[in-house]
PDB file of C-alpha atoms and ligand atoms in Angstrom:
ATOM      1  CA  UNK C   1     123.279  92.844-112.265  1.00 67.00           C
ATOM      2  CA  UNK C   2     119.505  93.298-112.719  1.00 86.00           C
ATOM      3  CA  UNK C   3     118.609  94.915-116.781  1.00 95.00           C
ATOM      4  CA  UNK C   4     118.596  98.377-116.741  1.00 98.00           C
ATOM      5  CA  UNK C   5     115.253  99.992-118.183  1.00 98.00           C
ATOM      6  CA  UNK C   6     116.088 102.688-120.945  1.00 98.00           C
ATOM      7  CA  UNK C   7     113.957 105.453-120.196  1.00 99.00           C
ATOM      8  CA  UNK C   8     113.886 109.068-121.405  1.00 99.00           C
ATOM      9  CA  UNK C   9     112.713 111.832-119.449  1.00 99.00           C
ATOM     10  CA  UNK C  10     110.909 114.963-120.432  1.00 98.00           C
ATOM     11  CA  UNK C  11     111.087 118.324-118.215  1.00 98.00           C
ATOM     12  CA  UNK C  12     110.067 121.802-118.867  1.00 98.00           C
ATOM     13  CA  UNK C  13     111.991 123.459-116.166  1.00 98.00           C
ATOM     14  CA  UNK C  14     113.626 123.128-112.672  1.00 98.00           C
ATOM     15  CA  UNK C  15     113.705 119.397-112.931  1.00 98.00           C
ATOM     16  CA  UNK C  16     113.812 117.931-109.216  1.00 98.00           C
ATOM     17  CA  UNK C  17     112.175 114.954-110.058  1.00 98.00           C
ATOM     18  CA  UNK C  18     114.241 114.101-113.115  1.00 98.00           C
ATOM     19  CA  UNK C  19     117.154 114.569-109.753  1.00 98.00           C
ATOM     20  CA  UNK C  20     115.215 111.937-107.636  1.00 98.00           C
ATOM     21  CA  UNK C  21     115.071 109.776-110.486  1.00 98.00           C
ATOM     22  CA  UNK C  22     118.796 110.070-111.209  1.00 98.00           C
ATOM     23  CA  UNK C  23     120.023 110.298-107.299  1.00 98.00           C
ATOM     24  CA  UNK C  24     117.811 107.142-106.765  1.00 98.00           C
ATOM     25  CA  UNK C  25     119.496 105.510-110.314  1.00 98.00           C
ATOM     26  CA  UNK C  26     123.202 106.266-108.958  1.00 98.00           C
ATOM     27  CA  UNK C  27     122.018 104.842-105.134  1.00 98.00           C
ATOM     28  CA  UNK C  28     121.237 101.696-106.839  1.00 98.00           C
ATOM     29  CA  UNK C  29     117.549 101.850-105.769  1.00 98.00           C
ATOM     30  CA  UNK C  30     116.910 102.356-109.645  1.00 98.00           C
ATOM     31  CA  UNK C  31     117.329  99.362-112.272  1.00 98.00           C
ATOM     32  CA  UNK C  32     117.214 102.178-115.076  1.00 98.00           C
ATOM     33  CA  UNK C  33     119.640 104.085-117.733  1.00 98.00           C
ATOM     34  CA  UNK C  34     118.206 107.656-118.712  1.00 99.00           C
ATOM     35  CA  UNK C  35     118.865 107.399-122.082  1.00 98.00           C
ATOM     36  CA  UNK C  36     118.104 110.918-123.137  1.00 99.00           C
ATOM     37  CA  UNK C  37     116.420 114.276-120.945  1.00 99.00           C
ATOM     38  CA  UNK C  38     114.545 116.413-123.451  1.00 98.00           C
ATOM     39  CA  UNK C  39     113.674 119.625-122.479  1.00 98.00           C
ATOM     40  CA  UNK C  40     111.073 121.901-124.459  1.00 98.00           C
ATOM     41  CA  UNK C  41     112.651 124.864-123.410  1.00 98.00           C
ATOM     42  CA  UNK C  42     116.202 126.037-123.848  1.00 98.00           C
ATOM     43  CA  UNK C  43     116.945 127.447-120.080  1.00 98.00           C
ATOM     44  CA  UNK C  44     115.023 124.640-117.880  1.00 98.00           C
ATOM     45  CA  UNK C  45     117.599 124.101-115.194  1.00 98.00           C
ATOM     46  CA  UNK C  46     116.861 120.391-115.434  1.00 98.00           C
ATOM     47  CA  UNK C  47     119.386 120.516-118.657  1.00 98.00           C
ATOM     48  CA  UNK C  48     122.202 121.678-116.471  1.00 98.00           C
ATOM     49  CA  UNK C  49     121.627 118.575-113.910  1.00 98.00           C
ATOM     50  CA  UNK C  50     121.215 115.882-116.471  1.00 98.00           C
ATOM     51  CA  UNK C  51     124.934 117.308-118.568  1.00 98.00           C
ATOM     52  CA  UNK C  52     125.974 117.311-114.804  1.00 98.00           C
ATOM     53  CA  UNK C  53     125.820 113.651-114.659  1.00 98.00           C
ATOM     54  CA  UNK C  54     126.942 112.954-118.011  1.00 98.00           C
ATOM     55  CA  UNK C  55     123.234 111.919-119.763  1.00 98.00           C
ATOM     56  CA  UNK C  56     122.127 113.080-123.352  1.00 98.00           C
ATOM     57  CA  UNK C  57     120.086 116.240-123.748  1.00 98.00           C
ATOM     58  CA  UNK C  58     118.260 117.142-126.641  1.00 98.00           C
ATOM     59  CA  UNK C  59     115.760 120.458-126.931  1.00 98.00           C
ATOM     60  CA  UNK C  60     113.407 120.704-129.229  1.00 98.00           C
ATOM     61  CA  UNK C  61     111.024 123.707-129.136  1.00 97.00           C
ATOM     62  CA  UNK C  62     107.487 123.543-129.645  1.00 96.00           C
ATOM     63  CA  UNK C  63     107.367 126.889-131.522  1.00 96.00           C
ATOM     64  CA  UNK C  64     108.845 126.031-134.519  1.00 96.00           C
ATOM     65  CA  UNK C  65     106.691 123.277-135.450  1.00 97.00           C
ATOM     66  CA  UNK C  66     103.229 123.934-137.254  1.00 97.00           C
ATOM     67  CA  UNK C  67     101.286 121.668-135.462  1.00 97.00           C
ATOM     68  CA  UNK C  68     101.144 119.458-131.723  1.00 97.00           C
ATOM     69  CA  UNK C  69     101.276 116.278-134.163  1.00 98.00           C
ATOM     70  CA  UNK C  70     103.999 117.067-135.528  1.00 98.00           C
ATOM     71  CA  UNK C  71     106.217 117.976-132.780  1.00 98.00           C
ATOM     72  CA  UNK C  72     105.150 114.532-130.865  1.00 98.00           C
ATOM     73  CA  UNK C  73     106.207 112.983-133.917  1.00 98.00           C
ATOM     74  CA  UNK C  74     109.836 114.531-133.546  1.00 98.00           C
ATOM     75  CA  UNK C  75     109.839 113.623-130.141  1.00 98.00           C
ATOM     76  CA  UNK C  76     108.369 109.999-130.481  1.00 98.00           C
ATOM     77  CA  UNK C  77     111.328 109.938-133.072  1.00 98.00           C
ATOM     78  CA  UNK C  78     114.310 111.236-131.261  1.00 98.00           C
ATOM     79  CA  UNK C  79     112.910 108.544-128.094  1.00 98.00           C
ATOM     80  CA  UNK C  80     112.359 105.528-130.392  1.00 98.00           C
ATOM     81  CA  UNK C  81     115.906 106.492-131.752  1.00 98.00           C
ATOM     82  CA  UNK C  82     117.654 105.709-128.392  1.00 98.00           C
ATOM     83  CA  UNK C  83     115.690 102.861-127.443  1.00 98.00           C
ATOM     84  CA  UNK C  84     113.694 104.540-125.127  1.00 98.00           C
ATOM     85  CA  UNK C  85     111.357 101.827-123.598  1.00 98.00           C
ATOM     86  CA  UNK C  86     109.700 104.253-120.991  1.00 99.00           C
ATOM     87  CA  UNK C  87     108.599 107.583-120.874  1.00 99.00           C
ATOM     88  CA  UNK C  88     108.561 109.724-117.835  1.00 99.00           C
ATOM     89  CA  UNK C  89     107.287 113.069-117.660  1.00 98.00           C
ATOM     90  CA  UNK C  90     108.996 115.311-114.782  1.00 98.00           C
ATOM     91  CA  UNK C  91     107.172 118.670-115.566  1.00 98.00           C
ATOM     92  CA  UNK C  92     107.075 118.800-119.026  1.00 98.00           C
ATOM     93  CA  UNK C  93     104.273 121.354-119.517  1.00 96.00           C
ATOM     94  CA  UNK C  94     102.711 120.048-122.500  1.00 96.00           C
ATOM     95  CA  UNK C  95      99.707 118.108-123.519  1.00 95.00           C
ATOM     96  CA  UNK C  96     100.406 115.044-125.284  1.00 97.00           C
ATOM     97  CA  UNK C  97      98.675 114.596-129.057  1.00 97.00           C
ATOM     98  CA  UNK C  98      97.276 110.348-129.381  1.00 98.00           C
ATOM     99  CA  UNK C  99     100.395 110.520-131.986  1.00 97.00           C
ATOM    100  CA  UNK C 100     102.265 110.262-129.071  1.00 98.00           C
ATOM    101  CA  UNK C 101     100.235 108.089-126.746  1.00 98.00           C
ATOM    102  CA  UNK C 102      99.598 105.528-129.106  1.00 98.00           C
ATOM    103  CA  UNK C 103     103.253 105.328-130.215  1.00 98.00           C
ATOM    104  CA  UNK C 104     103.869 104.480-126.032  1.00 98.00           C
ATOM    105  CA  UNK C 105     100.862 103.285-124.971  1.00 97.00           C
ATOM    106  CA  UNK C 106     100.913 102.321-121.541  1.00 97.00           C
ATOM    107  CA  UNK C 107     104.985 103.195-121.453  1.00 98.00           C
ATOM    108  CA  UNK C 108     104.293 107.121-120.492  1.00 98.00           C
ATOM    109  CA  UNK C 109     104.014 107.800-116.486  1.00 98.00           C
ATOM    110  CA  UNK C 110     103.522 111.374-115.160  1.00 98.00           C
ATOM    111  CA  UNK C 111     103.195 113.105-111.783  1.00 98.00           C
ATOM    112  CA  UNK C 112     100.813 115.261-110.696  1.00 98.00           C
ATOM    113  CA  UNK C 113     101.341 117.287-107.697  1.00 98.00           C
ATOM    114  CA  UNK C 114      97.434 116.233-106.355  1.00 98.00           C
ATOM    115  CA  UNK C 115      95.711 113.337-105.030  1.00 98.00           C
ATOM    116  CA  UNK C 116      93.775 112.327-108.609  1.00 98.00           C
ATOM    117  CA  UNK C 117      90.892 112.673-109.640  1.00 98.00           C
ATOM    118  CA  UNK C 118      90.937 115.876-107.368  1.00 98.00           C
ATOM    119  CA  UNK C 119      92.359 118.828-108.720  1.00 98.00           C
ATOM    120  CA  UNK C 120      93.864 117.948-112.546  1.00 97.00           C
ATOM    121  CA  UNK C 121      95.371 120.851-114.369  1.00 97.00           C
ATOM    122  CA  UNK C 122      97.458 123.030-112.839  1.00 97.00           C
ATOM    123  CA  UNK C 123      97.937 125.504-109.680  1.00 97.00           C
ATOM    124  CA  UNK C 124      96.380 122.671-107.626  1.00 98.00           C
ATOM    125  CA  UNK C 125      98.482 123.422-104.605  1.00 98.00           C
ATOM    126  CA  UNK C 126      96.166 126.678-104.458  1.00 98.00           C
ATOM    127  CA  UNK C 127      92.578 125.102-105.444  1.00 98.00           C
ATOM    128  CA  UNK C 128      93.512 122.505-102.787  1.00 98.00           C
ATOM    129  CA  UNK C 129      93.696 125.330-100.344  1.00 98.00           C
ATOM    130  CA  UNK C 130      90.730 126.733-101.587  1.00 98.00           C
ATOM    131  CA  UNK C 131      88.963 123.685-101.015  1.00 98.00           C
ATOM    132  CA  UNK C 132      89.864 123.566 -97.624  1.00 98.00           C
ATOM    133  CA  UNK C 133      90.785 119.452 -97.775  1.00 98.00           C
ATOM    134  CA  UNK C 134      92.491 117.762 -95.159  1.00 98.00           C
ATOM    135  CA  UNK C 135      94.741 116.112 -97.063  1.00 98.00           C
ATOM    136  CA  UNK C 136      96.714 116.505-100.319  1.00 98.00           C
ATOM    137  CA  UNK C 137      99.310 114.977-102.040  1.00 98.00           C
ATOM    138  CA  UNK C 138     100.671 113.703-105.578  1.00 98.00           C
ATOM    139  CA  UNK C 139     100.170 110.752-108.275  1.00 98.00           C
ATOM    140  CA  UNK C 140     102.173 108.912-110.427  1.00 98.00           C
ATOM    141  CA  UNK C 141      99.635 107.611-113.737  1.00 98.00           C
ATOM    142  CA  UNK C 142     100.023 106.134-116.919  1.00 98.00           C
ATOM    143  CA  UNK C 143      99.087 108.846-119.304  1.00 98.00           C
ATOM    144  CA  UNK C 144      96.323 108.444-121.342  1.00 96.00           C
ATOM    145  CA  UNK C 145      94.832 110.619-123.972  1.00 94.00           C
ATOM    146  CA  UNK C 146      93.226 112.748-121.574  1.00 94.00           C
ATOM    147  CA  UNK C 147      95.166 114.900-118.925  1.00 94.00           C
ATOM    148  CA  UNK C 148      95.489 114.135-115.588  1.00 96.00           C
ATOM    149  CA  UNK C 149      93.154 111.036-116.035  1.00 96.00           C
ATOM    150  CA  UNK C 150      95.050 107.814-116.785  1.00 98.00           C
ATOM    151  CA  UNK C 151      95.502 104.729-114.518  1.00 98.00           C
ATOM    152  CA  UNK C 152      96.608 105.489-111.256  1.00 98.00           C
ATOM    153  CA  UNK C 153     100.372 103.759-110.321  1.00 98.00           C
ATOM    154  CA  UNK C 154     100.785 105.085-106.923  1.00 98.00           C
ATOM    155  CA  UNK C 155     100.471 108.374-104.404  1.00 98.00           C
ATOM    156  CA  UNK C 156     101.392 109.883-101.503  1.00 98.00           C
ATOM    157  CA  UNK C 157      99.564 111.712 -99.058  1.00 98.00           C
ATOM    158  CA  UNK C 158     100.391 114.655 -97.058  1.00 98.00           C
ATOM    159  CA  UNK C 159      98.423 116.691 -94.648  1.00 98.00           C
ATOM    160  CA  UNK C 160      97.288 120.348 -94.939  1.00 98.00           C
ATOM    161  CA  UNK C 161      97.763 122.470 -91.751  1.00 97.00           C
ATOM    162  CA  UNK C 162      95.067 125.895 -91.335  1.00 93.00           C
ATOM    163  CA  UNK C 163      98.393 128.092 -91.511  1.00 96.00           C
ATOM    164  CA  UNK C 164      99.659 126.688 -94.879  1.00 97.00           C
ATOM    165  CA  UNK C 165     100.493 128.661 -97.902  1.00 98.00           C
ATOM    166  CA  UNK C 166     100.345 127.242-101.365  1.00 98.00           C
ATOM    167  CA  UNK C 167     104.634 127.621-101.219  1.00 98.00           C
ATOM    168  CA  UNK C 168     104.893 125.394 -97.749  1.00 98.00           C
ATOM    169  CA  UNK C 169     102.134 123.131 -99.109  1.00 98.00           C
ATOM    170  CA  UNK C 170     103.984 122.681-102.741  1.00 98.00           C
ATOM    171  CA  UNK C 171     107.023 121.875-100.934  1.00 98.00           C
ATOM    172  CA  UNK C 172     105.484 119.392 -98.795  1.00 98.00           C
ATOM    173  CA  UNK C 173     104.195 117.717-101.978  1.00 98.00           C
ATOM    174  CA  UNK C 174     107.466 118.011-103.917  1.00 98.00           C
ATOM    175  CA  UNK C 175     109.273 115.905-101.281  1.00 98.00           C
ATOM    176  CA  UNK C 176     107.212 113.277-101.763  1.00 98.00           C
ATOM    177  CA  UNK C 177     107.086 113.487-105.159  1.00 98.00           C
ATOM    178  CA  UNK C 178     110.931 112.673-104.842  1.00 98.00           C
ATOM    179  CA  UNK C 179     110.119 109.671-103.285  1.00 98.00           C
ATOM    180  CA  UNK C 180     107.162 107.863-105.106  1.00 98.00           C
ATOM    181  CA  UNK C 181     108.626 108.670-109.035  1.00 98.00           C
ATOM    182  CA  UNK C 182     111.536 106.113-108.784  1.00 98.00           C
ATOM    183  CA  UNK C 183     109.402 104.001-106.903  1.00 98.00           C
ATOM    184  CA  UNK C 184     107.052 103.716-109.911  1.00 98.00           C
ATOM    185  CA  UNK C 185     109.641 103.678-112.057  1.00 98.00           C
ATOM    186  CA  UNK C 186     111.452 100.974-110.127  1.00 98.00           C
ATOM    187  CA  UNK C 187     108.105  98.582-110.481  1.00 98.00           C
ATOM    188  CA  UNK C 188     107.620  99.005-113.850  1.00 98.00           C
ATOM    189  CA  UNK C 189     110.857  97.868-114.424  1.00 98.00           C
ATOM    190  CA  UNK C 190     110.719  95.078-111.782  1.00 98.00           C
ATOM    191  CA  UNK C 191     107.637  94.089-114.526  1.00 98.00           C
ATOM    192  CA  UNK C 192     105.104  94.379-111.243  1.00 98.00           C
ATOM    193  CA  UNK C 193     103.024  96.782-112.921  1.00 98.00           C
ATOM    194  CA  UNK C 194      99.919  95.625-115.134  1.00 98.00           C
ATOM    195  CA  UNK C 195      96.967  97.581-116.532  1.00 98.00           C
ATOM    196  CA  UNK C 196      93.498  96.337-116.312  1.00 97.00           C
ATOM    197  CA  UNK C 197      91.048  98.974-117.802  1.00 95.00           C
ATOM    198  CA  UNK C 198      91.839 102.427-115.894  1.00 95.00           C
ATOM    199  CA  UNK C 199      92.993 100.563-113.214  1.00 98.00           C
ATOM    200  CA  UNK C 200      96.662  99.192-112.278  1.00 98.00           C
ATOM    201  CA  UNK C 201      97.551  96.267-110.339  1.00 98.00           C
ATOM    202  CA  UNK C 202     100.117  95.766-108.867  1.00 97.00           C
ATOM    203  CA  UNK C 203     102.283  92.175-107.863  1.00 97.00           C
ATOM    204  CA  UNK C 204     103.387  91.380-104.511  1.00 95.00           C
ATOM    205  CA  UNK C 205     101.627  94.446-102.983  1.00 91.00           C
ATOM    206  CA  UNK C 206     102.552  94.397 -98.984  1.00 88.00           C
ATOM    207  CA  UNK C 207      98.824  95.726 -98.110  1.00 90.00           C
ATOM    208  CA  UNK C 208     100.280  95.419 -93.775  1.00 91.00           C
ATOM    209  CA  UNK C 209     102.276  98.538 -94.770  1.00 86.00           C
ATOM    210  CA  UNK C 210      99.725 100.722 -95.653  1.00 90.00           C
ATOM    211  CA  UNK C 211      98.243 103.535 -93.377  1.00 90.00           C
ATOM    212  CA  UNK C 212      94.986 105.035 -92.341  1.00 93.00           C
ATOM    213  CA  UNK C 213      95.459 108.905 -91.941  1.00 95.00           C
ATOM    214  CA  UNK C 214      92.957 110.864 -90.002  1.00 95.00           C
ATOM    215  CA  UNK C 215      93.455 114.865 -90.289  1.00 94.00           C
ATOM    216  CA  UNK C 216      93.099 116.619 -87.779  1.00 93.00           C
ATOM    217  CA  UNK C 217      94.450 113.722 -85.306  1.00 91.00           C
ATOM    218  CA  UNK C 218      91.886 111.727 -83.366  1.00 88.00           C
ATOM    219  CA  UNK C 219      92.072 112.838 -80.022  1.00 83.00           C
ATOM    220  CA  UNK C 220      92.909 109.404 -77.339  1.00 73.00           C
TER     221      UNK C 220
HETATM  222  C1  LIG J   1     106.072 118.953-110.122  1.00 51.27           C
HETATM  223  O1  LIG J   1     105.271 119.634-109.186  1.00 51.27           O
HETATM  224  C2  LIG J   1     105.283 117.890-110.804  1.00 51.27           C
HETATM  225  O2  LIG J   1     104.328 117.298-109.970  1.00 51.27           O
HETATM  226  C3  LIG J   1     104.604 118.649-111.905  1.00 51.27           C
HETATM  227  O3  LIG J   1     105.564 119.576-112.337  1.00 51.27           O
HETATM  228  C4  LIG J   1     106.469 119.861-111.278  1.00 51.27           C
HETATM  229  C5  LIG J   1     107.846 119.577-111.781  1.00 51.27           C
HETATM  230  O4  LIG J   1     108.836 119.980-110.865  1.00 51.27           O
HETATM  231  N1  LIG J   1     104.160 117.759-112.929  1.00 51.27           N
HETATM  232  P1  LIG J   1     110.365 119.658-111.156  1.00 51.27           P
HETATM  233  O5  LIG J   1     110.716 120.306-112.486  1.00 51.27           O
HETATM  234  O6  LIG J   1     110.524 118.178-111.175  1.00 51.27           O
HETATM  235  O7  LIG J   1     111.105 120.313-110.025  1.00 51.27           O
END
């Protein structure tokens, strides 16, 4: 049986990618063992589906510490203390301090529900609209000390139609979200995954399976 990666996984809320990560772990597709899910928040439902399956929680609320440092230090802390090797974010709403990026540098991924560089921060679904782009998508990146900006693992693309709302278009994103996190995951723990500067390379990379998309269709 291949080593199973401890990782821990931070959430803020609903917590369908921390799901993906564990339906893809219990499928088999996922050489990992989520060691603990910590959730800033008391009520994020993503609490409920980790106990569901039997994996460690721990909250720890931002609010009662007196500074960022200082809570990244707790959390660095309570990781390091179950031999977390990898850190995924799945919606944890908080910007990491270089306390915590230097303590896991290189060892934190995070999704982004937008193709990066384009649109960082958040309500992208809607500023992608906005835009009026063809296309839109989600990335999986190491995190670096700045947000939304470190090396770029992998993404998915999805098309945006002229009727779309920001709810059809999130969903459309979210699905493949679902898809490309354990993916990640499952490379860095398959060791495939090296970091050169901002960029990431990755081994044995099938280039015949990739795609060129053209939105709206070329017409024959
Ligand atoms: C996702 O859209 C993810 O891209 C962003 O936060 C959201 C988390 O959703 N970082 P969920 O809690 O995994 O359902």
């Amino acid at each position: 049986m291949a080593r199973q990666l401890p990782i821990g996984v931070l959430i803020s809320g609903s917590g369908t990618n921390l799901q993906s990560i564990i339906d893809a772990i219990e499928a088999k597709k996922l050489d990992a063992r989520i060691e603990i899910v910590l959730s800033n928040k008391a009520d994020a439902y993503g609490l409920v589906r980790a106990q569901n399956h039997g994996i460690h929680t721990e909250v720890l609320d931002h609010k009662v510490f007196t500074s960022r440092e200082a809570y990244d230090q707790a959390v660095v802390d309570l990781l390091l203390g179950r031999g977390v090797e990898l850190v995924v974010l799945a919606g944890f709403m908080r910007l990491l301090s270089p306390v915590f990026v230097q303590a896991y540098s290189n060892r934190i991924m995070n999704i982004h529900p937008a193709l990066l560089p384009a649109f960082p921060g958040l309500h992208v679904q809607k500023k992608a609209l906005d835009h009026g782009v063809r296309f839109a998508g989600c990335t999986v990146h190491f995190v670096n000390e700045e947000c939304d900006e470190g090396p770029i693992i992998i993404q998915a693309v999805v098309p945006v139609f002229p009727d779309d709302t920001e709810e059809a278009l999130a969903a459309r994103i979210l699905k493949q979200e679902h898809s490309i996190y354990p993916r990640a995951i499952q490379l860095y723990a398959e060791g495939r995954l090296h970091v050169v500067g901002r960029k990431v390379f990755v081994d044995g990379l099938n280039k015949e399976g990739s795609q060129v998309l053209v939105q709206p269709p070329l017409e024959e």
